[in-house]
Amino acid sequence: MNLSVRETILGFDLVDGETPLAVYRAREHVPRSDSPKPCFAPIYTASGRLVTEFRPPDHTWHMGLFYGWVHANDCNLWGGGWYLPEKGRYEDVPGTHGIQRHDGFDEVGSSDGVASVRECVSWLDAGDRKIASERRAWDFEPCAGGYRWRIETVIQASGGPLTLGATRAEAHYSGLQLRLGPPFGTVAEPAIFRCSEGRTGHEEIRKEQANWVSAAGAAGGMIAIFDHLQNPRHPSRWHTRENQFGTAPLMDGDLTVDEGDTLRLRYRLLVLDEPVGADPLHEEYADFAGDSRSAA
């Protein structure tokens, strides 16, 4: 593979030679009720299998691969409604949606076979007041059967403490999330999930702890997300459904970052043309666990 990144008016493209692999939408215009946020959509395997879905009709705030936070202080950085336990349902709460605003790229380039991007993001609450600064690092490199992502983010509270919570979501999801699209994974034809602890199926993995979770596409391909051992509350709990999965670091309760302090999160992601067994994924996790590099 010959991976490179190219800055565009929308954000940047990840390509293998001239073959598109992913589009980063840093400046996408979406309704405020969807809590605008940078995202990757589409994402393809090296052979061209589509992995993601962007703004599906059932949840227009699901945007491929994205960071979503159900509530950051009192604002919604996930999108859509909040779960109201007293009513037992989700409802739109006007005037609560914030923004993860792209402020710019510090780096977009390639060196020694690795394509790298460094990005600055500001979190704005419903009144457009800044509540956090974020620096994101994305590194892409070839691996056996596909390509690897090294993902890191550093979130710094601004203007006061930052409390991240997920209690306003029935399933307590938040964090790095991936909305799978047809034909990779749908409600009718789900992706096939497996985790490091030997559980299979999205219902068995949901809300449980694991070092990694993989999803094999209904029509081929595989994607896997790995949680780093230095992340808070490692091994992470996971949010998994037929066509969606991601980390759930807030499932056990809120996380508060004091003003001026930082929260660092590191993940690894594999995009593979064909499914693999558990052993290569255990080996990948062991390699990731020994990787102490800091990029953001």
Coordinates of C-alpha atoms in Angstrom, one line a residue:
M1 CA 0.0 0.0 0.0
N2 CA 1.0 3.6 -0.6
L3 CA -1.0 5.6 2.0
S4 CA -1.2 9.4 1.9
V5 CA -3.5 12.1 3.1
R6 CA -4.7 15.2 1.1
E7 CA -6.3 18.2 2.6
T8 CA -9.5 19.2 1.0
I9 CA -12.2 21.9 1.4
L10 CA -14.1 19.5 3.5
G11 CA -11.3 18.2 5.6
F12 CA -8.9 15.5 4.3
D13 CA -8.9 12.3 2.2
L14 CA -7.0 9.1 3.0
V15 CA -5.9 7.4 -0.2
D16 CA -3.9 4.4 -1.3
G17 CA -2.3 5.7 -4.4
E18 CA -5.4 7.1 -6.2
T19 CA -7.8 4.7 -4.4
P20 CA -10.0 6.4 -1.8
L21 CA -10.0 4.8 1.7
A22 CA -11.7 7.4 3.9
V23 CA -13.0 10.9 3.9
Y24 CA -12.7 13.1 7.0
R25 CA -15.5 15.6 7.2
A26 CA -14.1 18.4 9.4
R27 CA -16.3 21.2 8.1
E28 CA -19.6 19.3 7.3
H29 CA -22.7 21.5 7.8
V30 CA -25.4 19.6 9.7
P31 CA -28.3 20.8 11.8
R32 CA -27.5 22.0 15.3
S33 CA -29.9 19.3 16.6
D34 CA -27.4 16.7 15.3
S35 CA -24.6 18.2 17.5
P36 CA -22.2 19.0 14.6
K37 CA -18.9 17.1 14.9
P38 CA -15.9 16.0 12.7
C39 CA -16.3 12.5 11.4
F40 CA -14.9 9.9 8.9
A41 CA -17.5 8.9 6.3
P42 CA -17.2 7.0 4.1
I43 CA -14.6 4.4 5.2
Y44 CA -13.6 1.6 2.8
T45 CA -11.5 -1.6 3.1
A46 CA -8.5 -1.7 0.8
S47 CA -10.5 -3.6 -1.8
G48 CA -13.4 -1.2 -1.8
R49 CA -15.9 -2.6 0.7
L50 CA -18.0 0.1 2.3
V51 CA -17.9 0.0 6.1
T52 CA -19.8 3.1 7.3
E53 CA -23.1 4.8 7.1
F54 CA -23.4 8.6 7.2
R55 CA -26.5 10.3 8.7
P56 CA -28.9 7.4 8.3
P57 CA -32.6 8.3 8.5
D58 CA -33.1 6.5 11.8
H59 CA -30.3 8.5 13.6
T60 CA -29.1 11.4 11.5
W61 CA -26.5 12.3 14.1
H62 CA -24.6 9.0 13.5
M63 CA -21.8 10.0 11.2
G64 CA -19.5 7.1 10.3
L65 CA -16.6 7.1 12.8
F66 CA -16.9 9.9 15.3
Y67 CA -16.5 11.0 18.9
G68 CA -19.8 11.6 20.5
W69 CA -20.5 12.6 24.1
V70 CA -24.0 12.3 25.5
H71 CA -23.5 15.2 27.8
A72 CA -20.5 17.4 28.4
N73 CA -21.5 19.5 31.5
D74 CA -25.1 20.4 30.5
C75 CA -24.8 20.2 26.7
N76 CA -25.4 17.4 24.2
L77 CA -22.3 16.6 22.1
W78 CA -23.9 13.4 20.7
G79 CA -26.9 14.6 18.9
G80 CA -30.6 13.9 18.9
G81 CA -32.7 13.6 22.0
W82 CA -31.9 12.9 25.5
Y83 CA -33.3 9.9 27.4
L84 CA -35.7 11.1 30.1
P85 CA -36.0 8.3 32.7
E86 CA -39.0 9.8 34.3
K87 CA -40.8 9.4 31.0
G88 CA -39.1 6.3 29.8
R89 CA -38.3 7.6 26.4
Y90 CA -36.0 9.9 24.3
E91 CA -37.1 13.5 23.7
D92 CA -35.6 16.5 22.0
V93 CA -34.5 19.1 24.5
P94 CA -34.2 22.4 22.6
G95 CA -31.3 24.7 23.4
T96 CA -29.0 21.9 24.7
H97 CA -26.9 20.9 21.6
G98 CA -23.3 21.8 21.5
I99 CA -20.6 21.7 18.7
Q100 CA -17.2 20.0 18.3
R101 CA -15.8 22.7 16.1
H102 CA -12.8 22.0 13.8
D103 CA -10.3 24.8 14.3
G104 CA -7.6 23.7 11.9
F105 CA -4.9 21.1 11.0
D106 CA -1.4 21.4 12.4
E107 CA -0.1 18.6 10.2
V108 CA -1.4 16.8 7.1
G109 CA 1.3 14.7 5.5
S110 CA 3.1 11.4 5.0
S111 CA 6.6 10.1 6.0
D112 CA 8.2 6.6 6.0
G113 CA 5.0 4.9 5.0
V114 CA 2.8 6.5 7.6
A115 CA 0.1 9.1 6.8
S116 CA -0.5 11.5 9.7
V117 CA -2.9 14.3 10.6
R118 CA -2.9 16.5 13.7
E119 CA -6.1 18.5 14.4
C120 CA -7.3 21.1 16.8
V121 CA -10.9 21.1 17.9
S122 CA -13.0 23.3 20.3
W123 CA -16.0 22.1 22.2
L124 CA -18.7 24.7 22.4
D125 CA -21.8 24.4 24.6
A126 CA -25.3 25.3 23.6
G127 CA -24.5 29.0 24.1
D128 CA -21.3 28.7 22.0
R129 CA -19.1 29.1 25.1
K130 CA -15.9 27.1 24.9
I131 CA -15.8 24.3 27.5
A132 CA -12.8 22.3 26.2
S133 CA -9.9 22.3 23.7
E134 CA -9.0 19.0 22.0
R135 CA -6.0 17.9 20.0
R136 CA -6.5 14.8 17.8
A137 CA -3.9 12.6 16.2
W138 CA -4.6 10.2 13.3
D139 CA -1.9 8.0 11.9
F140 CA -2.5 5.4 9.2
E141 CA -0.2 2.6 8.1
P142 CA -0.4 -0.6 6.1
C143 CA -0.8 -3.9 8.0
A144 CA -1.3 -7.5 7.0
G145 CA -4.6 -7.8 5.1
G146 CA -5.5 -4.1 5.3
Y147 CA -4.5 -0.9 7.1
R148 CA -4.1 0.3 10.7
W149 CA -5.2 3.5 12.4
R150 CA -3.4 4.9 15.5
I151 CA -5.9 7.2 17.2
E152 CA -5.2 9.6 20.1
T153 CA -7.0 12.6 21.6
V154 CA -6.2 14.9 24.4
I155 CA -9.1 16.9 25.9
Q156 CA -8.4 19.9 28.1
A157 CA -11.1 21.5 30.2
S158 CA -11.6 25.2 29.6
G159 CA -13.4 27.8 31.7
G160 CA -14.1 25.4 34.5
P161 CA -14.4 21.7 35.2
L162 CA -15.6 19.5 32.4
T163 CA -17.9 16.6 33.4
L164 CA -18.5 13.9 30.8
G165 CA -21.5 11.7 31.4
A166 CA -23.7 9.2 29.7
T167 CA -26.7 8.9 32.1
R168 CA -28.9 10.7 29.6
A169 CA -28.6 7.8 27.2
E170 CA -30.5 4.6 28.1
A171 CA -27.5 2.5 27.0
H172 CA -25.0 4.9 28.5
Y173 CA -23.0 5.1 25.3
S174 CA -20.3 7.8 24.7
G175 CA -16.8 8.1 23.2
L176 CA -15.4 6.7 19.9
Q177 CA -18.3 5.3 17.9
L178 CA -18.6 3.6 14.5
R179 CA -21.9 3.4 12.6
L180 CA -21.8 0.5 10.2
G181 CA -23.6 0.7 6.9
P182 CA -25.0 -1.7 4.4
P183 CA -23.9 -4.2 3.3
F184 CA -21.3 -4.4 6.2
G185 CA -23.9 -4.4 9.0
T186 CA -27.6 -3.7 9.2
V187 CA -30.4 -4.6 11.6
A188 CA -31.6 -7.2 9.1
E189 CA -28.1 -8.6 8.4
P190 CA -26.0 -7.7 11.4
A191 CA -22.2 -7.7 11.5
I192 CA -20.7 -10.6 13.4
F193 CA -19.1 -9.4 16.7
R194 CA -16.4 -10.9 18.8
C195 CA -14.4 -9.6 21.7
S196 CA -11.1 -10.4 23.5
E197 CA -12.9 -12.2 26.3
G198 CA -14.4 -14.9 24.0
R199 CA -17.9 -13.5 23.8
T200 CA -19.7 -13.4 20.4
G201 CA -22.7 -11.5 19.2
H202 CA -23.6 -7.9 19.9
E203 CA -26.0 -8.7 22.7
E204 CA -23.4 -10.7 24.6
I205 CA -20.7 -8.0 24.3
R206 CA -22.8 -5.0 25.0
K207 CA -22.0 -3.3 28.3
E208 CA -19.2 -5.8 29.0
Q209 CA -15.5 -5.1 29.4
A210 CA -13.0 -6.2 26.7
N211 CA -9.5 -5.2 25.4
W212 CA -10.9 -5.2 21.9
V213 CA -14.0 -5.8 19.8
S214 CA -14.2 -6.8 16.2
A215 CA -17.0 -6.8 13.7
A216 CA -17.0 -9.0 10.6
G217 CA -19.1 -7.7 7.8
A218 CA -22.1 -9.6 6.7
A219 CA -20.7 -9.4 3.1
G220 CA -17.0 -9.7 4.1
G221 CA -14.4 -7.5 5.6
M222 CA -13.6 -6.8 9.2
I223 CA -13.0 -3.8 11.5
A224 CA -11.6 -4.0 15.0
I225 CA -11.2 -1.4 17.8
F226 CA -8.6 -1.7 20.5
D227 CA -8.6 0.1 23.9
H228 CA -5.2 1.1 25.3
L229 CA -4.3 -0.1 28.8
Q230 CA -3.5 3.4 29.9
N231 CA -7.0 4.7 29.1
P232 CA -9.2 5.5 32.1
R233 CA -11.3 2.5 33.2
H234 CA -9.4 0.1 30.9
P235 CA -10.6 -2.4 29.8
S236 CA -13.4 -0.4 28.4
R237 CA -17.0 -1.4 28.4
W238 CA -18.5 -1.4 24.9
H239 CA -21.7 -0.3 23.2
T240 CA -22.6 -2.8 20.5
R241 CA -25.7 -3.2 18.3
E242 CA -26.3 -4.9 15.0
N243 CA -24.9 -2.0 13.0
Q244 CA -22.9 0.1 15.5
F245 CA -20.2 -0.3 18.0
G246 CA -17.7 1.7 20.0
T247 CA -16.1 2.3 23.4
A248 CA -18.2 3.2 26.4
P249 CA -15.9 4.7 29.0
L250 CA -18.7 6.5 30.8
M251 CA -20.9 3.4 31.4
D252 CA -19.7 3.1 35.0
G253 CA -20.3 6.8 35.7
D254 CA -19.2 10.4 35.0
L255 CA -15.6 11.5 34.4
T256 CA -14.6 15.0 35.5
V257 CA -11.6 16.9 34.1
D258 CA -10.6 19.8 36.3
E259 CA -10.0 23.2 34.5
G260 CA -6.5 23.1 32.9
D261 CA -6.2 19.3 33.3
T262 CA -6.4 16.8 30.4
L263 CA -8.0 13.6 29.5
R264 CA -6.0 11.4 27.1
L265 CA -7.6 8.6 25.1
R266 CA -5.7 6.2 22.8
Y267 CA -7.2 3.6 20.4
R268 CA -6.1 1.4 17.6
L269 CA -8.3 0.4 14.7
L270 CA -7.9 -2.2 12.0
V271 CA -9.7 -2.2 8.6
L272 CA -9.3 -5.6 7.0
D273 CA -10.4 -7.0 3.7
E274 CA -11.2 -10.4 5.2
P275 CA -12.2 -11.6 8.7
V276 CA -9.4 -13.0 10.9
G277 CA -9.5 -15.2 14.0
A278 CA -8.9 -14.1 17.6
D279 CA -5.2 -14.9 17.6
P280 CA -4.1 -12.1 15.3
L281 CA -6.2 -9.7 17.2
H282 CA -4.7 -10.7 20.5
E283 CA -1.3 -10.2 19.0
E284 CA -2.3 -6.8 17.7
Y285 CA -3.5 -5.8 21.1
A286 CA -0.3 -7.0 22.8
D287 CA 1.7 -4.8 20.3
F288 CA -0.6 -1.9 21.1
A289 CA -0.3 -2.4 24.8
G290 CA 3.5 -2.0 24.5
D291 CA 3.2 1.1 22.4
S292 CA 3.9 4.1 24.6
R293 CA 4.2 6.7 21.9
S294 CA 2.3 9.9 22.4
A295 CA 1.2 11.7 19.3
A296 CA -1.5 14.3 20.3

